[in-house]
Coordinates of C-alpha atoms in Angstrom, one line a residue:
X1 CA 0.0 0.0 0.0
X2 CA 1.3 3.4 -0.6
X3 CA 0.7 6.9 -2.7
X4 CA -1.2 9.8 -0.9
X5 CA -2.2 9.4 2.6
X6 CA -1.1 12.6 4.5
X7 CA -2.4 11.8 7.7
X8 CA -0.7 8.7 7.8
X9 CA 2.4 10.9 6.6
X10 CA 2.0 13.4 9.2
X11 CA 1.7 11.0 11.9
X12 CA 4.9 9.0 11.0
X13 CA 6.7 12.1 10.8
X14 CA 5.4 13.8 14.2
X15 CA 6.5 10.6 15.6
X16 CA 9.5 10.6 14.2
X17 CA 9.8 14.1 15.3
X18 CA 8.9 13.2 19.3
X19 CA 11.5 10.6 19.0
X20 CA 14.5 13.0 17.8
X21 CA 13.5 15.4 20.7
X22 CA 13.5 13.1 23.1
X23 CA 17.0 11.7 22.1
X24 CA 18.6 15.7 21.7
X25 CA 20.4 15.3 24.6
X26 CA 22.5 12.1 23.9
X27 CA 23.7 14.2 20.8
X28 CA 26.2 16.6 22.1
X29 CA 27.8 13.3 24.0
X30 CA 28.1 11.6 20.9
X31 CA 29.7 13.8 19.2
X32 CA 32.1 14.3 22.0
X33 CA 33.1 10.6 22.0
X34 CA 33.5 9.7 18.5
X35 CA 36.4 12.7 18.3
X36 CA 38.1 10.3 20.3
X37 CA 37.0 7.0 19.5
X38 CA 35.6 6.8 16.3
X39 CA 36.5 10.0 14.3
X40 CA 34.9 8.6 10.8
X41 CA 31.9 8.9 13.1
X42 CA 32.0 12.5 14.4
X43 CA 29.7 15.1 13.0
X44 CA 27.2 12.7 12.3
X45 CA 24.5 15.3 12.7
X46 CA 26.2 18.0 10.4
X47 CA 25.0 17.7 6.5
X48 CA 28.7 17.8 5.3
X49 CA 29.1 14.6 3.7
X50 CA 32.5 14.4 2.2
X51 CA 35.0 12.5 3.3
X52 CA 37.9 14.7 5.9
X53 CA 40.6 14.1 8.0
X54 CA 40.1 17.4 10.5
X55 CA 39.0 15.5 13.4
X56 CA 41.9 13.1 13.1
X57 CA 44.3 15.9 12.4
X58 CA 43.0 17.2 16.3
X59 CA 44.0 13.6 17.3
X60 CA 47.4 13.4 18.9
X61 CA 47.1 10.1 20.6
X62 CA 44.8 7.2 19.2
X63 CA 44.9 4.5 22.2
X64 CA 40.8 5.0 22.3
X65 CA 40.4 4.4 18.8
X66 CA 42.8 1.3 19.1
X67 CA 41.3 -0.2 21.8
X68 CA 37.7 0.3 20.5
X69 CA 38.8 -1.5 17.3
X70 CA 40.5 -4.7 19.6
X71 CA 37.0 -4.8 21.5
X72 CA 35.6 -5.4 18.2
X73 CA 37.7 -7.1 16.8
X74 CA 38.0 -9.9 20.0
X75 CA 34.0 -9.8 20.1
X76 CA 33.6 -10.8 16.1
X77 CA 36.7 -13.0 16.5
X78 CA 35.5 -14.9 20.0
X79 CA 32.0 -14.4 20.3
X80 CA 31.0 -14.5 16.4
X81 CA 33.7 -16.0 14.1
X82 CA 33.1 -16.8 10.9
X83 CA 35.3 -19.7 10.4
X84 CA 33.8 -22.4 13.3
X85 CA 29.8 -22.4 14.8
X86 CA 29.1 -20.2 17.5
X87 CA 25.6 -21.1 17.9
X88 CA 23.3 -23.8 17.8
X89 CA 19.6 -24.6 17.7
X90 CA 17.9 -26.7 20.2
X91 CA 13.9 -28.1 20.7
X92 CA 12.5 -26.4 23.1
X93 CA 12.1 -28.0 26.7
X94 CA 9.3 -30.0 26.5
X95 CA 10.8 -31.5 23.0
X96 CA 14.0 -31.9 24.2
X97 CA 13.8 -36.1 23.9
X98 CA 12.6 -36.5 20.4
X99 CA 15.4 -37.3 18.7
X100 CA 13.8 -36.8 15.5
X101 CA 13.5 -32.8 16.4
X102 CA 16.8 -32.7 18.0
X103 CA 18.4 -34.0 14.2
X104 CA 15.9 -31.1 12.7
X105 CA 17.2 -28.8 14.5
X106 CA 20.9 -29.6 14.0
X107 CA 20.3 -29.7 9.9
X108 CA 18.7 -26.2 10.4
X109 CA 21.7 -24.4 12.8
X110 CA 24.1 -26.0 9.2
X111 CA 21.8 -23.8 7.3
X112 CA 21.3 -21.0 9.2
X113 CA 25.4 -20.9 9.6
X114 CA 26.0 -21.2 5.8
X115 CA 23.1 -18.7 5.6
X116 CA 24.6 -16.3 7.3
X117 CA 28.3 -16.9 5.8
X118 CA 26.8 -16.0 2.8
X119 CA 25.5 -12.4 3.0
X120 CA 26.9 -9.6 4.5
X121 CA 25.8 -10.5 8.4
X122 CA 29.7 -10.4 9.2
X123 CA 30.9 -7.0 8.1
X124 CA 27.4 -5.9 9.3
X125 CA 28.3 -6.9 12.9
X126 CA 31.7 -5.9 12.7
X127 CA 30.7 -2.1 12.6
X128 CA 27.7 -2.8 14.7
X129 CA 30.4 -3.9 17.7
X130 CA 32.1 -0.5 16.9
X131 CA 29.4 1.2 17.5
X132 CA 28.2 0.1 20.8
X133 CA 31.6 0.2 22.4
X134 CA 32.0 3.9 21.1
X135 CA 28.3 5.0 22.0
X136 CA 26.7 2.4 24.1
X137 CA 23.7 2.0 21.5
X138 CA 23.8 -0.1 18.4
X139 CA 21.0 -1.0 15.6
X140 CA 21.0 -3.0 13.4
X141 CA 18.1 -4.4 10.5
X142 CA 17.5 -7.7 9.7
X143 CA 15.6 -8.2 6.2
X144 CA 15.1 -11.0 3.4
X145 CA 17.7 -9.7 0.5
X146 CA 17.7 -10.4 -3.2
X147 CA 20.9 -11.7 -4.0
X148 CA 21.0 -13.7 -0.7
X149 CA 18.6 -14.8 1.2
X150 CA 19.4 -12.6 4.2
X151 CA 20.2 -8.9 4.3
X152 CA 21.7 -7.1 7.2
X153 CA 22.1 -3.0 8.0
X154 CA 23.6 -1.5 10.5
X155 CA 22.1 1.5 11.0
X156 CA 24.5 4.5 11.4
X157 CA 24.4 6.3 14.3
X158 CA 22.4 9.7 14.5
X159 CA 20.1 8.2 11.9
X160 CA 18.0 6.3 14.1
X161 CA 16.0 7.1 17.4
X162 CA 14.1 4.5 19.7
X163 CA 11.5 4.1 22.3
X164 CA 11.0 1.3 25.0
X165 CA 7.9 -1.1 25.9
X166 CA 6.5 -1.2 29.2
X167 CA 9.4 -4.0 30.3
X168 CA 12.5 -2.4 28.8
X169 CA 12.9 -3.7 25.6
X170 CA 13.0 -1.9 22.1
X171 CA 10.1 -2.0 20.3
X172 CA 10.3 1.3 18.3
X173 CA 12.2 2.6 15.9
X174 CA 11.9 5.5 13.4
X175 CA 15.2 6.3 11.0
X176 CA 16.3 9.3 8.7
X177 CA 18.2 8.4 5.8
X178 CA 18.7 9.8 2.0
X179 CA 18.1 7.9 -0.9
X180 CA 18.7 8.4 -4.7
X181 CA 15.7 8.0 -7.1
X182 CA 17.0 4.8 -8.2
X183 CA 17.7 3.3 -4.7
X184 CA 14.1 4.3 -4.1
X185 CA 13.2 2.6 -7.6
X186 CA 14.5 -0.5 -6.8
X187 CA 13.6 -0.9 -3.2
X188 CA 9.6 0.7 -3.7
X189 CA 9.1 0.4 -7.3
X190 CA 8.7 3.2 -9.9
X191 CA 5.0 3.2 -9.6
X192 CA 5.6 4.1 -6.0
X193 CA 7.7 7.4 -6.0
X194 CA 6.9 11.0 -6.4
X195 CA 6.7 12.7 -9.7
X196 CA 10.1 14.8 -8.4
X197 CA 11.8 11.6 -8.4
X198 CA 10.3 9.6 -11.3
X199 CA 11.3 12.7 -13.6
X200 CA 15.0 12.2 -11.3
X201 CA 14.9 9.1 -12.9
X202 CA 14.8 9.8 -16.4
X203 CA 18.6 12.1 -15.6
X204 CA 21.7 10.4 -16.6
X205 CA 23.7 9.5 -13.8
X206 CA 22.1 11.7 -11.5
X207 CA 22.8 11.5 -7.8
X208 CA 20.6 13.6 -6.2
X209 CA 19.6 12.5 -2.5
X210 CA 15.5 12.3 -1.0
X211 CA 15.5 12.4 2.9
X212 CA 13.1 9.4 3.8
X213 CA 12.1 8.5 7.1
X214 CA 11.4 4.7 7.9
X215 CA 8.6 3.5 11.1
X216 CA 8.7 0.5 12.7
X217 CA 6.4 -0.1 15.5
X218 CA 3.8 -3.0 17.2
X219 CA 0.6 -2.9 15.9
X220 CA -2.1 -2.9 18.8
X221 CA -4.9 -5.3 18.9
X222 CA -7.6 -3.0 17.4
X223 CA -5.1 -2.2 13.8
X224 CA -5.1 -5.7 13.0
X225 CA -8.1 -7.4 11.7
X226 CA -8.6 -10.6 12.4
X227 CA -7.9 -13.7 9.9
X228 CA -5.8 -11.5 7.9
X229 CA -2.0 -11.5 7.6
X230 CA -1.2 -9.0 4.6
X231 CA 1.4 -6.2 5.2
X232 CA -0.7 -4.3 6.5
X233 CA -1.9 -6.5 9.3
X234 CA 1.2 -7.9 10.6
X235 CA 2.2 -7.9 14.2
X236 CA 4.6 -5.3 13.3
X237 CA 3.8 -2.2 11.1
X238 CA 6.4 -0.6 8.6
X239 CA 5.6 2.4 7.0
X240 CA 8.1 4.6 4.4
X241 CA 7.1 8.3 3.9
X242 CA 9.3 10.8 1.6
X243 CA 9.6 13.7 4.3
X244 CA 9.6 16.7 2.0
X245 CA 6.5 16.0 0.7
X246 CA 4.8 13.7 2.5
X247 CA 4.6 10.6 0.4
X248 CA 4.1 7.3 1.8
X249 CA 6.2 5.0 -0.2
X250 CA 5.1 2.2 1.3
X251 CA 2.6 0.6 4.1
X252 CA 3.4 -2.6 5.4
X253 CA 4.8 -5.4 7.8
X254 CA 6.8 -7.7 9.4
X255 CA 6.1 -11.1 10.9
X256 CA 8.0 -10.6 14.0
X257 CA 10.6 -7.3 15.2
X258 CA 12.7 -6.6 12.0
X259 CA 15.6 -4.9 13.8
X260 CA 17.4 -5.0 17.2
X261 CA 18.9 -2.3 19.5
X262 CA 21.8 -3.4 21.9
X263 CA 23.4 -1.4 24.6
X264 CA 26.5 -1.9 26.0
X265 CA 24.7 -1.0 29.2
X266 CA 22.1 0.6 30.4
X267 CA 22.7 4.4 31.5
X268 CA 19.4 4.1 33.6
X269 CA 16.2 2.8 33.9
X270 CA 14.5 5.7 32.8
X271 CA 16.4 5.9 29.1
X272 CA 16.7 3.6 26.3
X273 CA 19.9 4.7 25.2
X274 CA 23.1 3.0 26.4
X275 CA 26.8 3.8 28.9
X276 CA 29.7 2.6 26.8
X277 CA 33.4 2.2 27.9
X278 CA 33.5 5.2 25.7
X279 CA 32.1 7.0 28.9
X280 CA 34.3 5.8 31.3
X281 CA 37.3 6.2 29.1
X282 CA 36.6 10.4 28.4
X283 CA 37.8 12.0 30.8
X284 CA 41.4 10.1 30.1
X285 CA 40.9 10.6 26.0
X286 CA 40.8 13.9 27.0
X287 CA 43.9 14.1 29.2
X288 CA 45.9 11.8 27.4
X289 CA 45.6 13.9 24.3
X290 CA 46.3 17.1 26.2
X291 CA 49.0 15.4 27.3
X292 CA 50.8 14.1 23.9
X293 CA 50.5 17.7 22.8
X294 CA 52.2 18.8 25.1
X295 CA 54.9 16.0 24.8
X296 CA 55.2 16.5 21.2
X297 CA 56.1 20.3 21.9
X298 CA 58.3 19.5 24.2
X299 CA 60.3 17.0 22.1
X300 CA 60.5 19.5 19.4
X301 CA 62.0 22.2 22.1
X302 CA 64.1 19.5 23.0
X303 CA 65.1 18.6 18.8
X304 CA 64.9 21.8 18.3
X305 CA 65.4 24.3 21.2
X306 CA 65.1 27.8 21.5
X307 CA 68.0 30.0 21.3
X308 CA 68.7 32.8 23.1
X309 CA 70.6 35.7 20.6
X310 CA 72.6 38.5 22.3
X311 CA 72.1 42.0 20.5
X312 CA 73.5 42.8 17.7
X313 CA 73.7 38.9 16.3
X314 CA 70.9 39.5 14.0
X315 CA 71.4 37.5 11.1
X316 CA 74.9 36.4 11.8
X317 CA 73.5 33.2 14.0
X318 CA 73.8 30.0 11.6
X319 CA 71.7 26.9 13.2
X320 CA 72.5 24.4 10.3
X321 CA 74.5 21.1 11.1
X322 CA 78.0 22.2 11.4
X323 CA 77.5 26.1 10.9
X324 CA 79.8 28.7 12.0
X325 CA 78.8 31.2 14.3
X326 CA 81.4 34.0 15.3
X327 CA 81.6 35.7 18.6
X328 CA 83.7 38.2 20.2
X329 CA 85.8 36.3 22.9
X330 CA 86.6 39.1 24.9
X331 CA 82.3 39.1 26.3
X332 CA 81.7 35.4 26.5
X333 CA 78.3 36.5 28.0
X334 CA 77.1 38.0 24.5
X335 CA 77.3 33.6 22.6
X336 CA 73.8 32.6 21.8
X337 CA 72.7 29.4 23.7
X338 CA 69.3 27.5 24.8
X339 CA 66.6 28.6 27.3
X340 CA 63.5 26.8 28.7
X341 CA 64.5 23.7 27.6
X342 CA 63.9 22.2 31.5
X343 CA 60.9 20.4 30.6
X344 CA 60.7 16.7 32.4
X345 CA 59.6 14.6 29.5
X346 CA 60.1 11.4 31.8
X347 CA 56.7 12.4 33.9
X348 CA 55.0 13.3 31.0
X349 CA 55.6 9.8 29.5
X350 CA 54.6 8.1 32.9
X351 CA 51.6 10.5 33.0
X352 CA 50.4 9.1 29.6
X353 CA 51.0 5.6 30.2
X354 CA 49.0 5.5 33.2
X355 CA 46.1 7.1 31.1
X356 CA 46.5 4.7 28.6
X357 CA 46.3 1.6 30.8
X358 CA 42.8 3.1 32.1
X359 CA 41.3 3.4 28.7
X360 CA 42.7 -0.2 27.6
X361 CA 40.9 -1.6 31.0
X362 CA 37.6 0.0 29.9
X363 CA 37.6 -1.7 26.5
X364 CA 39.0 -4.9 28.6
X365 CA 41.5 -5.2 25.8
X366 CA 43.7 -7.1 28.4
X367 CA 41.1 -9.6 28.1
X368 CA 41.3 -10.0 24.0
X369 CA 44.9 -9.8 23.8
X370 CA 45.1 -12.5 26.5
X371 CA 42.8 -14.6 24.5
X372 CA 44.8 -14.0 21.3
X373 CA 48.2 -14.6 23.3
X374 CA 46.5 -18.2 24.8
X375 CA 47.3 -21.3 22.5
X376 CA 44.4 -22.8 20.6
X377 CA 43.9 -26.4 21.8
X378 CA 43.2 -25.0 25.3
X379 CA 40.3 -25.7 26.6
X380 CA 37.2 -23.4 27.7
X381 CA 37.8 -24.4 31.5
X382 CA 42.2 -23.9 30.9
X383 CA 41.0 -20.2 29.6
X384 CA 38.7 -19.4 32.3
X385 CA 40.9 -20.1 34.7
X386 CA 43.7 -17.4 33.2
X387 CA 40.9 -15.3 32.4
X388 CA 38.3 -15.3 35.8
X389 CA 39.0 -11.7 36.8
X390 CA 38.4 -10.4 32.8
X391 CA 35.9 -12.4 32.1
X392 CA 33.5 -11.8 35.2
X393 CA 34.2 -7.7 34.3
X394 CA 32.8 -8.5 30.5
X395 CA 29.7 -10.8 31.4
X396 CA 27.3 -8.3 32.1
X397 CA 27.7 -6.5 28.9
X398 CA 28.1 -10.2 27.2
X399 CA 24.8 -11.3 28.7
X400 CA 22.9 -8.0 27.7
X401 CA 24.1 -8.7 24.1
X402 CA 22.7 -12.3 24.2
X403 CA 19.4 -11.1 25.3
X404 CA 19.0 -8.0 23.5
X405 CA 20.6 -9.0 20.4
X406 CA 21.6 -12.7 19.6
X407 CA 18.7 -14.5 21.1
X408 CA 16.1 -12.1 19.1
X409 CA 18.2 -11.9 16.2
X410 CA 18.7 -15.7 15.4
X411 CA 15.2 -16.5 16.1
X412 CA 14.3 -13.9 12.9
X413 CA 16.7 -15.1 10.9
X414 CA 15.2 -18.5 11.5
X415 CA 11.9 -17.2 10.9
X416 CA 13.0 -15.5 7.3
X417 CA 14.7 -18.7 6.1
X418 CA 11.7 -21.0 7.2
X419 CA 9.7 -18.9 5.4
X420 CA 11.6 -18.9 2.1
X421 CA 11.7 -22.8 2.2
X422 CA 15.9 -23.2 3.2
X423 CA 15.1 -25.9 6.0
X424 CA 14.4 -29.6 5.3
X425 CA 10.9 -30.7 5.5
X426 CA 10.1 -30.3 9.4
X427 CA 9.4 -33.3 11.4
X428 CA 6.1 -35.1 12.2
X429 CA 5.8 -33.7 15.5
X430 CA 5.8 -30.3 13.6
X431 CA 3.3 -31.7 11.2
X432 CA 0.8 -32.7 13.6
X433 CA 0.4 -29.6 15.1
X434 CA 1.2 -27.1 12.1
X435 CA 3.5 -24.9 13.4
X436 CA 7.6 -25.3 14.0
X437 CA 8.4 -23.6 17.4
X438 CA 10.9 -20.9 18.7
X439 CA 13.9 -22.9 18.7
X440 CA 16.1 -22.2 21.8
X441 CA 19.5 -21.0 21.4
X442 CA 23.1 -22.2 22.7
X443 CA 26.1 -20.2 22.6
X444 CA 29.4 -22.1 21.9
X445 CA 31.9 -19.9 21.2
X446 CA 34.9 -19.9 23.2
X447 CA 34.3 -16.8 25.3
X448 CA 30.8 -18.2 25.8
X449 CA 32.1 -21.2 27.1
X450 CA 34.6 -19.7 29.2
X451 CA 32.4 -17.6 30.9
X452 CA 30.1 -20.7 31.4
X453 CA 33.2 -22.7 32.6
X454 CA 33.6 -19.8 35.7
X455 CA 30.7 -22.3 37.3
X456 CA 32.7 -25.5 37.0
X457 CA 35.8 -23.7 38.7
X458 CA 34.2 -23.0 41.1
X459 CA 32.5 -25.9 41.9
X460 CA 36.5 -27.5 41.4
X461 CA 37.8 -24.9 44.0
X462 CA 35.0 -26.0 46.6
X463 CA 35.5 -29.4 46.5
X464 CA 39.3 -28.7 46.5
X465 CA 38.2 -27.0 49.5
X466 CA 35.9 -29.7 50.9
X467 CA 37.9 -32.6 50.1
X468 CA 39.9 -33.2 53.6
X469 CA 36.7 -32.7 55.4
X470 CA 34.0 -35.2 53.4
X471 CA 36.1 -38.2 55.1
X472 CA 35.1 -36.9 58.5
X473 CA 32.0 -35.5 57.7
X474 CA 30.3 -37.3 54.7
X475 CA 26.9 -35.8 55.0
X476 CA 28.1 -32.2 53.8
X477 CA 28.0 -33.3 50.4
X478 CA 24.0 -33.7 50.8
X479 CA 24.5 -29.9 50.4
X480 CA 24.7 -30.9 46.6
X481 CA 22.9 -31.9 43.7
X482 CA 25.6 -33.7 42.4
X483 CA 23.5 -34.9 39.1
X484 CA 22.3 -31.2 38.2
X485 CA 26.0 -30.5 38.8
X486 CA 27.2 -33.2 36.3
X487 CA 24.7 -31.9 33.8
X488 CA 25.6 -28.5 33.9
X489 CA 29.2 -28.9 33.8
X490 CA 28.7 -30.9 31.0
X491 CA 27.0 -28.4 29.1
X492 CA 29.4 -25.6 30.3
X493 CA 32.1 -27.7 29.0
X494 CA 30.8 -27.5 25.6
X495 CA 29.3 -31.3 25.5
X496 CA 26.3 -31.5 23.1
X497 CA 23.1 -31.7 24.7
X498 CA 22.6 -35.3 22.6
X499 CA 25.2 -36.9 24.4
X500 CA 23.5 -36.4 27.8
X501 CA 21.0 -39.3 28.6
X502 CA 17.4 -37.6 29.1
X503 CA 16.6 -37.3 33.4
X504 CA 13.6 -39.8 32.9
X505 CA 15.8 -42.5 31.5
X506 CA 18.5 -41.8 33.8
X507 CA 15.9 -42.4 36.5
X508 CA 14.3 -45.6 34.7
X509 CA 18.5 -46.6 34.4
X510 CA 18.7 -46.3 38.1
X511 CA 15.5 -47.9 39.2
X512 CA 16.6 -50.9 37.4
X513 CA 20.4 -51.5 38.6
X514 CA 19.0 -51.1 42.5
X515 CA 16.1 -53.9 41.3
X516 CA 18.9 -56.1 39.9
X517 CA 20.8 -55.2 42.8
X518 CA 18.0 -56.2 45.4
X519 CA 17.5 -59.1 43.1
X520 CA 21.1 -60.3 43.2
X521 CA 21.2 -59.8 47.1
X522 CA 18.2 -61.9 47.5
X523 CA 20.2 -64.3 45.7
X524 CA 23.1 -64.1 47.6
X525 CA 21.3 -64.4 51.1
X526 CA 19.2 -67.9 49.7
X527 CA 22.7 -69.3 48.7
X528 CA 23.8 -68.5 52.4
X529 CA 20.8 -70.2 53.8
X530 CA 20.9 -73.0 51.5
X531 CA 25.1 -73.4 52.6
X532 CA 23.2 -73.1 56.2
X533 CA 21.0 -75.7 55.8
X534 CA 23.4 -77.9 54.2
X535 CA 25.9 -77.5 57.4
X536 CA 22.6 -78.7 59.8
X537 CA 21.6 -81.4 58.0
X538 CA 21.4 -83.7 60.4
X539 CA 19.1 -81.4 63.0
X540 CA 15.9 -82.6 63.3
X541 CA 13.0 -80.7 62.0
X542 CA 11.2 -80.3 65.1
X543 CA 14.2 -79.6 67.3
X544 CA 14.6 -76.2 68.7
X545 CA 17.8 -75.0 66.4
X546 CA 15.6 -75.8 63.1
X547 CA 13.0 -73.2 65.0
X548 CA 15.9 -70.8 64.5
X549 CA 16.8 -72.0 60.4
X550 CA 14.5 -70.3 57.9
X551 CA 13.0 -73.0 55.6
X552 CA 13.0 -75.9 58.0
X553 CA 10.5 -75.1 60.4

């Protein structure tokens, strides 16, 4: 649906409107930051669109900018690599023993992994990391494509601004961004544009840019009508409007959220937009470039120091390697020679240092170098050990990404390639009912799996710790659940979830070895009796003794 619907227009750009106020004061920080961190980034809310080095030309020392590109780096690298899984679909709970679905959903993680090696979800979440460790707040779209069957875009930041649901999640967000005619051609169809552009069109090689703002929102219960499922009665509404003239490109919808906001952190409840390391980093960006300024002056004095020329020398001073300079010997006090060259470069270069090791722990780039530095066949345990302190400092902002971004994320990708028939014909547990569940999602990456392997060292240090005592005492280890222990350390340790016998059967296992066991002491005490009876043979059967012998009385 689109063409001329100026109310719809005006709404989707009010809203638009309400949503850029209310993130106005985020701006100035932003642009504060990315001089600093991301300098490609900085004047993201002028118009001036051609490529400049000025910002970086004010940079005199780029430790933010490095260590902003290692976060990244370490999280596509550790938490996302494109050469080995890092996730994998599971049944959910109550399916969890069919091993019929569990196959299913191993054939669909292969797809979903080729999938996504095959479009541009890598490069896409490359610059999405950079973003949220500059700024704190990352977006990015997630769309059927043309040449693949996925399409990622990572929107840029300043482009986009977001509201909240009533539990804290994103659920809204309206984008700015400038298209060409043919862009718009292409992505709406030519029926679908203004007259401006469809005569824009007809231009050879013409470049000229349309501002277009982009709404994605729920849909409440009373804008969906029921039994239908068009675009325009889809959980989730999509609407494109041309701003200058208020031209609705297109009406539509999506099946489930199309895109997905991560912070780094939350700054508080009350906001939607995230705290970066960034933020905790500033105040020594700021310093430490202050700083190399004034160390680079000082080495030049230093290189290059001032001289101090008596009266009467003008002209007749030569500084070049190996000039002559001529004096009169009989005033030694009137030879030219250096002044306020005393500067302690030494503290100046501890200064910095120390500056730089605080921005470096903000980005925990400790933490990536460490796992760079750690040999390959160790395992997730062997690195969590080395790694305990880093990793517990990076699991908060790990966990908030999983949530806000992989979890959702993968589960729509899923959605999109079901949809476009990339799975294998679903199971008949599927077919029964007519509907393929949310498939739950497991994390296997190595810094995944280190993080999960902080749980089994611990558990290893307590029963280090408990060891000597369990002798003496051996009812403390009642305190534990020693088979939800097994199970979890297991899974922790990267074991498939396959390869763990279902809790019914282990129970079925169990009741059957203590009825063979019972059985087999039943056994054993009859032989005994029947040895017994064999020794008292010759005891009468009505004696007193025979009272005492099972099976002769």
């Amino acid at each position: 649906m689109n063409g001329n619907n100026p109310d719809l227009a005006d709404k989707v750009i009010q809203r638009h409107a309400e949503l850029v106020h209310q993130r106005a004061s985020w701006e100035s920080l932003w642009e504060d930051i990315a001089k600093y961190v991301m300098p490609r980034k900085a004047g993201m809310f002028t118009q001036n669109t051609s490529p400049t080095t000025d910002d970086e030309s004010q940079l005199f020392d780029a430790t933010a900018v490095r260590a902003n590109m290692i976060l990244a780096n370490g999280q596509l690298s550790w938490m996302t690599p494109l050469e080995s899984r890092w996730f994998s679909l599971e049944p959910p709970k109550s399916m969890e023993s069919e091993d019929e679905v569990e196959q299913w959903f191993k054939r669909c993680t292969e797809v979903m992994q080729a999938e996504l090696s095959r479009s541009n979800f890598y490069t896409e979440i490359h610059e999405l990391y950079l973003d949220r460790g500059c700024f704190g707040t990352a977006a990015i779209l997630v769309e059927g494509g043309k040449n693949n069957s996925l399409n990622f875009t990572k929107l840029d930041m300043g482009s986009f601004a977001i509201s909240e649901d009533d539990e804290g999640y994103v659920d809204t967000l309206s984008r700015e961004y400038e298209v060409t005619a043919r862009q718009a051609a292409l992505k709406f169809g030519i029926e679908a544009l203004t007259e401006a552009m469809r005569k824009d069109l007809e231009k050879p090689n013409s470049n000229k840019k349309f501002t277009c703002i982009h709404l994605i929102s729920p849909r409440g219960p009373g804008e969906i009508e029921d039994g239908k499922r068009d675009g325009a009665n889809k959980p989730y509404a999509s609407v494109y409007v041309e701003k200058a003239t208020k031209h609705v490109f297109l009406k539509s919808g999506f099946d489930e959220q199309p895109f997905f906001v991560t912070r780094y952190l939350k700054w508080k409840n009350s906001e939607c937009y995230g705290y970066s390391p960034s933020w905790t980093a500033l105040p020594e960006c700021k310093q430490l470039n202050f700083l190399e300024k004034q160390l680079d002056s000082l080495a030049e004095i230093h290189a290059f120091p001032r001289i101090l020329i008596p009266a009467g020398f003008d002209g007749d001073i030569d500084l070049r390697a190996g000039g002559v300079t001529y004096f009169d010997p009989n005033n030694p006090q009137a030879t030219p020679k250096e002044w306020g060259t005393g500067g302690r470069y030494d503290i100046g270069v501890e200064r910095a240092e120390g500056k730089r090791k605080a921005i470096n722990e903000a980005f925990h780039v400790d933490l990536f170098q460490m796992f760079a530095q750690l040999q390959k066949q160790m395992t997730a345990r062997e690195v969590a050990e080395r790694a305990s302190e880093k990793l517990i400092q990076f699991s908060p902002t790990f966990a908030r990404l999983t949530t806000e971004l992989f979890n959702p994320l993968l589960r729509r990708v899923f959605a999109i390639l079901a949809r476009a028939g990339k799975f294998p014909p679903p199971p008949e547990a599927f077919q029964m009912t007519g509907m393929v569940p949310d498939p739950e999602v497991s994390y296997n990456s190595r810094i995944a799996l280190a993080i999960k392997s902080l749980e089994n060292a611990a558990f290893i240090r307590t029963s280090e710790m408990l060891l000597p005592f369990a002798n003496l005492r051996p009812e403390m280890l009642d305190n534990f659940d020693f088979d939800e222990i097994t199970r979890d350390m297991a899974r922790n340790d990267g074991l498939p979830a396959r390869w763990l016998m279902d809790e019914e059967m282990v129970a079925q296992t169990r009741a059957q070895r203590a009825q063979a066991a019972q059985a087999q002491a039943q056994a054993e005490q009859m032989e005994r009796q029947a040895a017994a009876i064999g020794k008292v043979g010759g005891v009468k059967q009505d004696s007193a003794i025979a009272q005492m012998i099972p099976g002769m009385a």
